């Protein structure tokens, strides 16, 4: 049944509403203040490089207007079984390759990273998806008119169908080059074939390539050192092998074949994402219906991604960690520096350049034995600096990823104390060697 979402009685000086009909024809109304639904002026201040123009619905306005927090909390709990299935299945095939300092120091991959999004993160994804379905992509300055969508933000099943990464798992490869990636691909293909795992989508995230222009220096014979070419995680042959086994399983289940989508990243992020059909997993109906996401990437890129995700949200004027006060210092320091256009007039463009160069450097990084600054488990792990990326004096030093990493760690410590006050007290009473 197609759910009807329509704008009712919209005028520029009135309060518009969205009426969402669920499967039981129960109407849910989302109301907006006029200030949250209007064209932006060309001189509007924005943290992003390009301000939105024309009619749009602000994500923060939708976050306040869509009252589905209880549903998102239920989905967080219900998805645990799908997450555990994906984790256990991957562990079954990759267990012998998982790094352990004592028992498997030569392990090829980090301990598996599995998670279910928090209720707040699920809601953020719902709002982002919903906003894309409500307004036209073309003729953005026309008056709003009724639209049809199959996405109902108050329906568990609607959210499960549209948000495909409520739960997920990461395979993080320590040295993602050469024969190591052959091993990863071989085990992945064995897993998919033997478990008859249905993959709904394959997305290869790669850096967006900039057009190469011949410099005047090169024309004059002045050979400057060129930036090292970034090696993709997977060769074309490896990607074909993955696609082939995925389609074998799909054809055996009377499903159409799929191809690998390429997602070009302006920021330079790279990874392989697979949407896994885990809709039949779960003891109860509420536990079923979830899709999960498997990500495969290198350890150094994964480290940077965890920091850059926070920066990405703040650059887009979104909250981080559901506005928890423990992360207020990170948000405050970042926003103050990122909006300092008086001292750094090209901060937006330069920070994008820094992010991309940092990702490229992380991708090409190789483990250096026992070097603590290169150990992803060590506190003193270092990231590419602003100066190393050739952007000294173009970006405030506080925005160096090494400084942001320290801020993130401190904020996570605050969050831990907030969530575990009694455990912190109990641990303080233990002998030092037991802490």
Short mmCIF file of C-alpha atoms in Angstrom, two decimals:
data_model
loop_
_atom_site.label_atom_id
_atom_site.label_comp_id
_atom_site.label_asym_id
_atom_site.label_seq_id
_atom_site.Cartn_x
_atom_site.Cartn_y
_atom_site.Cartn_z
CA UNK A 1 0.00 0.00 0.00
CA UNK A 2 1.39 3.39 -0.94
CA UNK A 3 1.52 5.71 2.05
CA UNK A 4 0.34 9.21 1.25
CA UNK A 5 2.44 12.14 2.52
CA UNK A 6 1.01 15.49 1.55
CA UNK A 7 1.48 19.13 2.49
CA UNK A 8 -1.82 20.59 3.67
CA UNK A 9 -2.94 24.21 3.42
CA UNK A 10 0.52 25.56 2.77
CA UNK A 11 0.96 29.31 2.67
CA UNK A 12 4.13 31.19 3.37
CA UNK A 13 2.71 32.68 6.56
CA UNK A 14 0.98 29.53 7.84
CA UNK A 15 2.10 26.34 9.51
CA UNK A 16 2.41 23.49 6.96
CA UNK A 17 1.87 19.86 7.95
CA UNK A 18 2.63 16.43 6.62
CA UNK A 19 -0.03 13.77 7.02
CA UNK A 20 1.35 10.25 7.02
CA UNK A 21 -1.03 7.31 6.61
CA UNK A 22 0.18 4.03 8.07
CA UNK A 23 -0.95 0.55 7.11
CA UNK A 24 -3.87 0.81 9.53
CA UNK A 25 -4.86 4.20 8.07
CA UNK A 26 -3.86 5.81 11.36
CA UNK A 27 -2.84 9.36 10.51
CA UNK A 28 0.32 10.88 11.96
CA UNK A 29 0.78 14.60 11.44
CA UNK A 30 4.16 16.31 11.30
CA UNK A 31 3.96 20.07 11.84
CA UNK A 32 6.56 22.68 10.95
CA UNK A 33 7.03 26.32 11.77
CA UNK A 34 7.13 28.44 8.65
CA UNK A 35 10.68 29.52 9.47
CA UNK A 36 11.87 25.95 9.04
CA UNK A 37 10.42 25.52 5.57
CA UNK A 38 11.39 28.31 3.23
CA UNK A 39 13.88 29.47 0.61
CA UNK A 40 17.28 30.54 1.87
CA UNK A 41 18.64 33.94 1.00
CA UNK A 42 21.83 33.95 -1.09
CA UNK A 43 23.77 35.63 1.71
CA UNK A 44 22.73 33.12 4.36
CA UNK A 45 25.66 32.11 6.56
CA UNK A 46 26.37 28.39 6.28
CA UNK A 47 29.15 26.14 7.56
CA UNK A 48 29.02 24.27 4.27
CA UNK A 49 30.74 25.39 1.10
CA UNK A 50 27.44 25.85 -0.68
CA UNK A 51 24.28 27.11 1.03
CA UNK A 52 20.98 25.46 0.20
CA UNK A 53 18.71 27.45 -2.04
CA UNK A 54 15.00 27.20 -2.81
CA UNK A 55 12.38 25.23 -0.91
CA UNK A 56 13.75 22.63 1.45
CA UNK A 57 13.01 21.04 4.80
CA UNK A 58 15.74 21.46 7.37
CA UNK A 59 16.85 18.18 8.97
CA UNK A 60 16.87 19.71 12.45
CA UNK A 61 13.28 20.86 11.95
CA UNK A 62 12.29 17.34 10.94
CA UNK A 63 14.12 15.88 13.94
CA UNK A 64 11.90 17.97 16.20
CA UNK A 65 8.75 17.37 14.19
CA UNK A 66 8.91 13.60 13.73
CA UNK A 67 7.94 11.97 17.02
CA UNK A 68 9.13 8.43 16.43
CA UNK A 69 11.74 8.16 19.20
CA UNK A 70 10.03 5.19 20.84
CA UNK A 71 9.85 3.34 17.51
CA UNK A 72 13.57 3.98 16.88
CA UNK A 73 14.41 2.69 20.37
CA UNK A 74 12.42 -0.48 19.67
CA UNK A 75 14.24 -0.93 16.35
CA UNK A 76 17.59 -0.56 18.13
CA UNK A 77 16.64 -3.41 20.45
CA UNK A 78 15.02 -5.56 17.75
CA UNK A 79 18.07 -5.41 15.44
CA UNK A 80 20.45 -7.04 17.91
CA UNK A 81 19.82 -10.55 16.57
CA UNK A 82 20.49 -9.55 12.95
CA UNK A 83 23.72 -7.88 14.06
CA UNK A 84 24.80 -10.93 16.03
CA UNK A 85 24.08 -13.24 13.10
CA UNK A 86 26.22 -11.15 10.75
CA UNK A 87 29.02 -10.97 13.33
CA UNK A 88 28.97 -14.72 14.04
CA UNK A 89 28.87 -15.65 10.36
CA UNK A 90 31.84 -13.45 9.48
CA UNK A 91 33.75 -14.69 12.52
CA UNK A 92 33.11 -18.31 11.44
CA UNK A 93 35.08 -17.77 8.22
CA UNK A 94 37.62 -15.15 9.32
CA UNK A 95 38.38 -16.35 12.85
CA UNK A 96 41.82 -17.65 11.93
CA UNK A 97 42.79 -14.24 10.52
CA UNK A 98 41.70 -12.06 13.47
CA UNK A 99 44.60 -10.31 15.20
CA UNK A 100 45.31 -10.96 18.86
CA UNK A 101 48.41 -9.62 20.53
CA UNK A 102 49.07 -12.91 22.34
CA UNK A 103 47.40 -15.74 20.41
CA UNK A 104 47.54 -14.41 16.83
CA UNK A 105 50.02 -11.52 16.49
CA UNK A 106 50.23 -12.09 12.72
CA UNK A 107 46.47 -11.80 12.22
CA UNK A 108 45.45 -10.03 9.02
CA UNK A 109 42.39 -8.20 10.37
CA UNK A 110 41.44 -6.29 13.49
CA UNK A 111 38.89 -7.78 15.92
CA UNK A 112 35.49 -7.55 14.24
CA UNK A 113 33.65 -4.29 14.82
CA UNK A 114 29.90 -4.92 15.02
CA UNK A 115 27.24 -2.44 16.06
CA UNK A 116 23.58 -1.48 16.05
CA UNK A 117 22.86 2.20 15.55
CA UNK A 118 21.54 4.04 18.58
CA UNK A 119 17.92 5.16 18.56
CA UNK A 120 19.10 8.71 17.92
CA UNK A 121 21.26 7.64 14.97
CA UNK A 122 18.38 5.64 13.49
CA UNK A 123 16.17 8.71 13.72
CA UNK A 124 18.82 10.83 12.02
CA UNK A 125 18.94 8.37 9.12
CA UNK A 126 15.13 8.32 8.92
CA UNK A 127 15.00 12.13 8.82
CA UNK A 128 17.69 12.34 6.14
CA UNK A 129 15.87 9.80 3.99
CA UNK A 130 12.48 11.41 4.61
CA UNK A 131 13.69 14.87 3.65
CA UNK A 132 14.80 13.53 0.25
CA UNK A 133 11.34 12.10 -0.47
CA UNK A 134 9.32 15.19 0.44
CA UNK A 135 10.56 17.86 -1.93
CA UNK A 136 11.07 17.87 -5.70
CA UNK A 137 14.55 17.55 -7.12
CA UNK A 138 13.74 19.87 -10.01
CA UNK A 139 12.14 23.32 -10.03
CA UNK A 140 12.98 23.86 -6.34
CA UNK A 141 11.45 27.35 -6.24
CA UNK A 142 7.92 26.24 -7.10
CA UNK A 143 5.24 26.18 -4.42
CA UNK A 144 5.04 22.95 -2.52
CA UNK A 145 2.43 20.50 -3.69
CA UNK A 146 1.31 17.02 -2.54
CA UNK A 147 3.73 14.18 -3.07
CA UNK A 148 3.49 10.41 -2.83
CA UNK A 149 6.09 8.32 -1.07
CA UNK A 150 6.34 4.74 0.08
CA UNK A 151 8.38 5.78 3.12
CA UNK A 152 6.51 6.09 6.42
CA UNK A 153 8.73 7.30 9.30
CA UNK A 154 6.21 5.97 11.85
CA UNK A 155 6.28 2.42 10.49
CA UNK A 156 8.79 -0.13 11.73
CA UNK A 157 8.58 -2.01 8.46
CA UNK A 158 8.97 1.19 6.45
CA UNK A 159 12.12 2.10 8.37
CA UNK A 160 13.56 -1.42 8.05
CA UNK A 161 13.04 -1.35 4.29
CA UNK A 162 14.54 2.11 3.75
CA UNK A 163 17.34 2.21 6.33
CA UNK A 164 19.56 -0.68 5.31
CA UNK A 165 22.39 -0.14 7.83
CA UNK A 166 20.63 -0.15 11.20
CA UNK A 167 23.05 -2.96 12.09
CA UNK A 168 26.40 -3.76 10.58
CA UNK A 169 29.90 -5.20 10.86
CA UNK A 170 33.33 -4.08 9.70
CA UNK A 171 36.19 -6.19 8.42
CA UNK A 172 39.17 -3.92 9.08
CA UNK A 173 42.31 -5.11 7.31
CA UNK A 174 45.64 -4.31 8.96
CA UNK A 175 47.77 -4.28 5.78
CA UNK A 176 45.29 -4.04 2.92
CA UNK A 177 47.63 -4.76 0.02
CA UNK A 178 48.58 -7.53 -2.41
CA UNK A 179 48.11 -11.15 -1.26
CA UNK A 180 46.30 -10.05 1.91
CA UNK A 181 43.40 -8.76 -0.16
CA UNK A 182 43.40 -11.98 -2.20
CA UNK A 183 42.88 -13.87 1.06
CA UNK A 184 40.09 -11.52 2.16
CA UNK A 185 38.31 -11.90 -1.18
CA UNK A 186 38.66 -15.70 -1.18
CA UNK A 187 37.19 -16.03 2.32
CA UNK A 188 34.40 -13.56 1.55
CA UNK A 189 33.41 -15.51 -1.56
CA UNK A 190 33.48 -18.80 0.35
CA UNK A 191 31.26 -17.28 3.04
CA UNK A 192 28.70 -15.97 0.54
CA UNK A 193 28.59 -19.23 -1.40
CA UNK A 194 28.45 -21.66 1.52
CA UNK A 195 26.05 -19.61 3.63
CA UNK A 196 23.99 -18.76 0.54
CA UNK A 197 24.08 -15.16 1.71
CA UNK A 198 21.97 -12.82 -0.40
CA UNK A 199 23.66 -9.48 -1.11
CA UNK A 200 21.27 -6.73 -2.17
CA UNK A 201 23.82 -4.08 -3.13
CA UNK A 202 27.57 -3.75 -3.60
CA UNK A 203 28.99 -0.24 -3.34
CA UNK A 204 32.66 0.50 -3.92
CA UNK A 205 33.59 3.83 -2.31
CA UNK A 206 36.55 5.44 -4.04
CA UNK A 207 38.06 8.96 -3.98
CA UNK A 208 36.75 11.35 -6.59
CA UNK A 209 39.61 11.92 -9.00
CA UNK A 210 40.62 15.47 -9.75
CA UNK A 211 41.43 16.41 -13.37
CA UNK A 212 45.16 16.29 -13.96
CA UNK A 213 46.60 19.49 -15.37
CA UNK A 214 50.14 19.81 -16.60
CA UNK A 215 51.91 22.47 -14.59
CA UNK A 216 54.10 25.15 -16.14
CA UNK A 217 56.95 23.75 -14.06
CA UNK A 218 56.60 20.36 -15.73
CA UNK A 219 56.45 22.03 -19.13
CA UNK A 220 59.72 23.77 -18.34
CA UNK A 221 61.34 20.51 -17.31
CA UNK A 222 61.21 21.26 -13.57
CA UNK A 223 60.28 17.80 -12.30
CA UNK A 224 58.66 18.22 -8.91
CA UNK A 225 57.87 15.11 -6.86
CA UNK A 226 54.44 13.79 -7.77
CA UNK A 227 51.94 12.61 -5.19
CA UNK A 228 51.91 8.83 -4.82
CA UNK A 229 49.04 7.25 -6.74
CA UNK A 230 46.46 5.80 -4.37
CA UNK A 231 46.07 2.04 -4.75
CA UNK A 232 42.44 0.84 -4.56
CA UNK A 233 41.59 -1.83 -2.02
CA UNK A 234 40.32 -4.21 -4.67
CA UNK A 235 41.53 -4.91 -8.18
CA UNK A 236 39.07 -5.24 -11.05
CA UNK A 237 39.64 -9.01 -11.06
CA UNK A 238 38.86 -9.24 -7.34
CA UNK A 239 35.68 -7.20 -7.75
CA UNK A 240 34.55 -9.43 -10.62
CA UNK A 241 35.11 -12.49 -8.45
CA UNK A 242 33.00 -11.03 -5.64
CA UNK A 243 30.25 -10.01 -8.06
CA UNK A 244 30.22 -13.45 -9.68
CA UNK A 245 29.63 -15.37 -6.45
CA UNK A 246 27.03 -12.85 -5.29
CA UNK A 247 25.09 -13.31 -8.51
CA UNK A 248 25.39 -17.10 -8.34
CA UNK A 249 23.51 -17.03 -5.05
CA UNK A 250 21.01 -14.50 -6.32
CA UNK A 251 20.21 -16.54 -9.45
CA UNK A 252 19.78 -19.66 -7.31
CA UNK A 253 17.13 -17.71 -5.40
CA UNK A 254 15.42 -16.47 -8.58
CA UNK A 255 16.69 -12.93 -8.02
CA UNK A 256 18.06 -10.63 -10.74
CA UNK A 257 21.79 -10.15 -10.95
CA UNK A 258 23.35 -6.93 -9.68
CA UNK A 259 26.43 -4.95 -10.60
CA UNK A 260 28.91 -3.08 -8.44
CA UNK A 261 28.02 0.56 -7.90
CA UNK A 262 30.82 3.09 -7.67
CA UNK A 263 30.39 5.82 -5.05
CA UNK A 264 32.79 8.71 -5.60
CA UNK A 265 33.82 10.40 -2.37
CA UNK A 266 34.75 14.09 -2.38
CA UNK A 267 36.37 13.61 1.03
CA UNK A 268 38.56 10.74 -0.18
CA UNK A 269 36.95 7.93 1.86
CA UNK A 270 37.35 4.42 0.46
CA UNK A 271 35.80 1.08 1.38
CA UNK A 272 33.62 -1.71 0.01
CA UNK A 273 30.06 -1.78 1.38
CA UNK A 274 27.73 -4.76 0.97
CA UNK A 275 24.03 -4.68 1.91
CA UNK A 276 23.19 -8.10 3.34
CA UNK A 277 19.66 -9.53 3.35
CA UNK A 278 19.16 -10.69 6.94
CA UNK A 279 15.38 -10.23 6.82
CA UNK A 280 14.73 -13.87 7.83
CA UNK A 281 16.95 -13.69 10.92
CA UNK A 282 15.30 -13.46 14.34
CA UNK A 283 13.19 -15.48 16.74
CA UNK A 284 10.27 -13.05 16.70
CA UNK A 285 8.64 -11.08 13.91
CA UNK A 286 9.99 -7.84 15.39
CA UNK A 287 13.54 -9.21 15.11
CA UNK A 288 13.09 -10.00 11.42
CA UNK A 289 12.96 -7.72 8.39
CA UNK A 290 16.35 -6.05 8.90
CA UNK A 291 19.04 -5.59 6.29
CA UNK A 292 22.59 -5.25 7.56
CA UNK A 293 25.74 -3.70 6.15
CA UNK A 294 29.18 -5.25 5.82
CA UNK A 295 32.08 -2.84 5.34
CA UNK A 296 35.60 -3.83 4.27
CA UNK A 297 38.37 -1.24 4.61
CA UNK A 298 41.90 -0.71 5.88
CA UNK A 299 42.68 -0.04 9.54
CA UNK A 300 44.21 3.40 9.00
CA UNK A 301 41.29 4.65 6.91
CA UNK A 302 38.91 3.28 9.55
CA UNK A 303 40.74 5.23 12.26
CA UNK A 304 40.41 8.49 10.34
CA UNK A 305 36.80 7.76 9.38
CA UNK A 306 35.75 7.65 13.04
CA UNK A 307 36.97 11.24 13.49
CA UNK A 308 35.97 12.58 10.09
CA UNK A 309 32.37 11.41 10.62
CA UNK A 310 32.04 13.89 13.48
CA UNK A 311 33.55 16.68 11.38
CA UNK A 312 31.26 15.85 8.46
CA UNK A 313 28.15 16.25 10.61
CA UNK A 314 29.33 19.51 12.16
CA UNK A 315 30.23 20.96 8.74
CA UNK A 316 26.64 20.20 7.70
CA UNK A 317 25.24 21.88 10.83
CA UNK A 318 24.09 18.58 12.32
CA UNK A 319 24.37 17.45 15.91
CA UNK A 320 26.88 14.84 17.06
CA UNK A 321 26.20 12.12 19.63
CA UNK A 322 22.60 13.37 19.88
CA UNK A 323 23.87 16.66 21.38
CA UNK A 324 25.23 14.87 24.46
CA UNK A 325 27.04 17.43 26.68
CA UNK A 326 30.16 15.24 26.86
CA UNK A 327 30.87 16.10 23.20
CA UNK A 328 30.19 19.83 23.59
CA UNK A 329 33.95 20.63 23.73
CA UNK A 330 34.56 18.88 20.40
CA UNK A 331 31.65 20.69 18.78
CA UNK A 332 32.60 24.09 20.22
CA UNK A 333 36.28 23.91 19.28
CA UNK A 334 35.54 22.61 15.79
CA UNK A 335 32.85 25.16 14.93
CA UNK A 336 34.84 28.12 16.25
CA UNK A 337 37.85 27.14 14.14
CA UNK A 338 35.91 26.07 11.05
CA UNK A 339 34.01 29.36 10.88
CA UNK A 340 37.09 31.54 11.39
CA UNK A 341 37.05 32.96 7.88
CA UNK A 342 38.69 36.21 9.03
CA UNK A 343 42.04 34.50 9.67
CA UNK A 344 41.49 31.61 7.25
CA UNK A 345 39.43 32.94 4.32
CA UNK A 346 39.51 29.65 2.37
CA UNK A 347 38.98 27.35 5.34
CA UNK A 348 36.13 25.35 3.74
CA UNK A 349 38.01 24.50 0.56
CA UNK A 350 41.33 23.95 2.33
CA UNK A 351 39.84 21.68 4.97
CA UNK A 352 38.22 19.57 2.26
CA UNK A 353 41.63 19.33 0.60
CA UNK A 354 43.27 18.36 3.90
CA UNK A 355 40.65 15.67 4.53
CA UNK A 356 41.15 14.15 1.09
CA UNK A 357 44.95 14.17 1.34
CA UNK A 358 44.75 12.65 4.82
CA UNK A 359 42.55 9.80 3.56
CA UNK A 360 44.95 9.20 0.68
CA UNK A 361 47.91 9.09 3.06
CA UNK A 362 46.04 6.73 5.39
CA UNK A 363 45.24 4.39 2.53
CA UNK A 364 48.88 4.12 1.48
CA UNK A 365 50.18 3.59 5.00
CA UNK A 366 51.95 0.31 5.81
CA UNK A 367 52.51 -1.16 9.30
CA UNK A 368 55.95 -0.30 10.67
CA UNK A 369 56.70 -3.07 13.16
CA UNK A 370 56.42 -1.95 16.77
CA UNK A 371 56.31 1.75 16.01
CA UNK A 372 53.76 3.10 18.53
CA UNK A 373 52.90 6.07 16.34
CA UNK A 374 51.72 3.59 13.70
CA UNK A 375 49.90 1.18 16.03
CA UNK A 376 46.13 1.65 15.74
CA UNK A 377 45.72 0.30 19.30
CA UNK A 378 48.19 2.74 20.82
CA UNK A 379 47.18 6.10 22.31
CA UNK A 380 50.10 7.79 20.54
CA UNK A 381 48.96 6.75 17.06
CA UNK A 382 49.49 9.69 14.69
CA UNK A 383 47.47 10.96 11.74
CA UNK A 384 48.65 12.97 8.72
CA UNK A 385 49.22 16.51 9.95
CA UNK A 386 48.10 19.73 8.27
CA UNK A 387 51.76 20.57 7.60
CA UNK A 388 52.50 17.15 6.10
CA UNK A 389 49.60 17.68 3.70
CA UNK A 390 51.11 20.99 2.54
CA UNK A 391 48.44 23.22 4.11
CA UNK A 392 50.25 24.89 6.99
CA UNK A 393 48.84 28.37 7.76
CA UNK A 394 45.74 27.58 5.64
CA UNK A 395 43.89 25.76 8.44
CA UNK A 396 43.73 26.42 12.21
CA UNK A 397 46.03 23.97 14.07
CA UNK A 398 43.16 22.86 16.34
CA UNK A 399 41.60 21.19 13.27
CA UNK A 400 44.60 18.93 12.74
CA UNK A 401 43.28 15.36 12.96
CA UNK A 402 45.79 14.61 15.72
CA UNK A 403 44.27 17.34 17.90
CA UNK A 404 40.72 16.29 16.99
CA UNK A 405 41.60 12.68 17.88
CA UNK A 406 42.69 13.78 21.35
CA UNK A 407 39.52 15.84 21.80
CA UNK A 408 37.44 12.84 20.74
CA UNK A 409 39.19 10.55 23.22
CA UNK A 410 38.65 13.03 26.06
CA UNK A 411 34.97 13.43 25.16
CA UNK A 412 34.57 9.65 25.04
CA UNK A 413 36.08 9.47 28.54
CA UNK A 414 33.50 12.00 29.75
CA UNK A 415 30.73 9.98 28.10
CA UNK A 416 31.98 6.80 29.78
CA UNK A 417 31.96 8.43 33.22
CA UNK A 418 28.48 9.79 32.57
CA UNK A 419 27.13 6.38 31.56
CA UNK A 420 29.04 4.32 34.16
CA UNK A 421 29.44 6.44 37.31
CA UNK A 422 29.26 3.53 39.77
CA UNK A 423 31.67 1.37 37.77
CA UNK A 424 34.18 4.22 37.75
CA UNK A 425 33.94 4.41 41.54
CA UNK A 426 34.21 0.64 41.96
CA UNK A 427 37.23 0.43 39.63
CA UNK A 428 38.99 3.17 41.61
CA UNK A 429 38.83 0.94 44.71
CA UNK A 430 40.54 -2.00 42.99
CA UNK A 431 44.29 -2.57 43.32
CA UNK A 432 46.20 -0.82 40.58
CA UNK A 433 47.19 -4.05 38.82
CA UNK A 434 43.52 -5.06 38.47
CA UNK A 435 42.36 -1.78 36.93
#
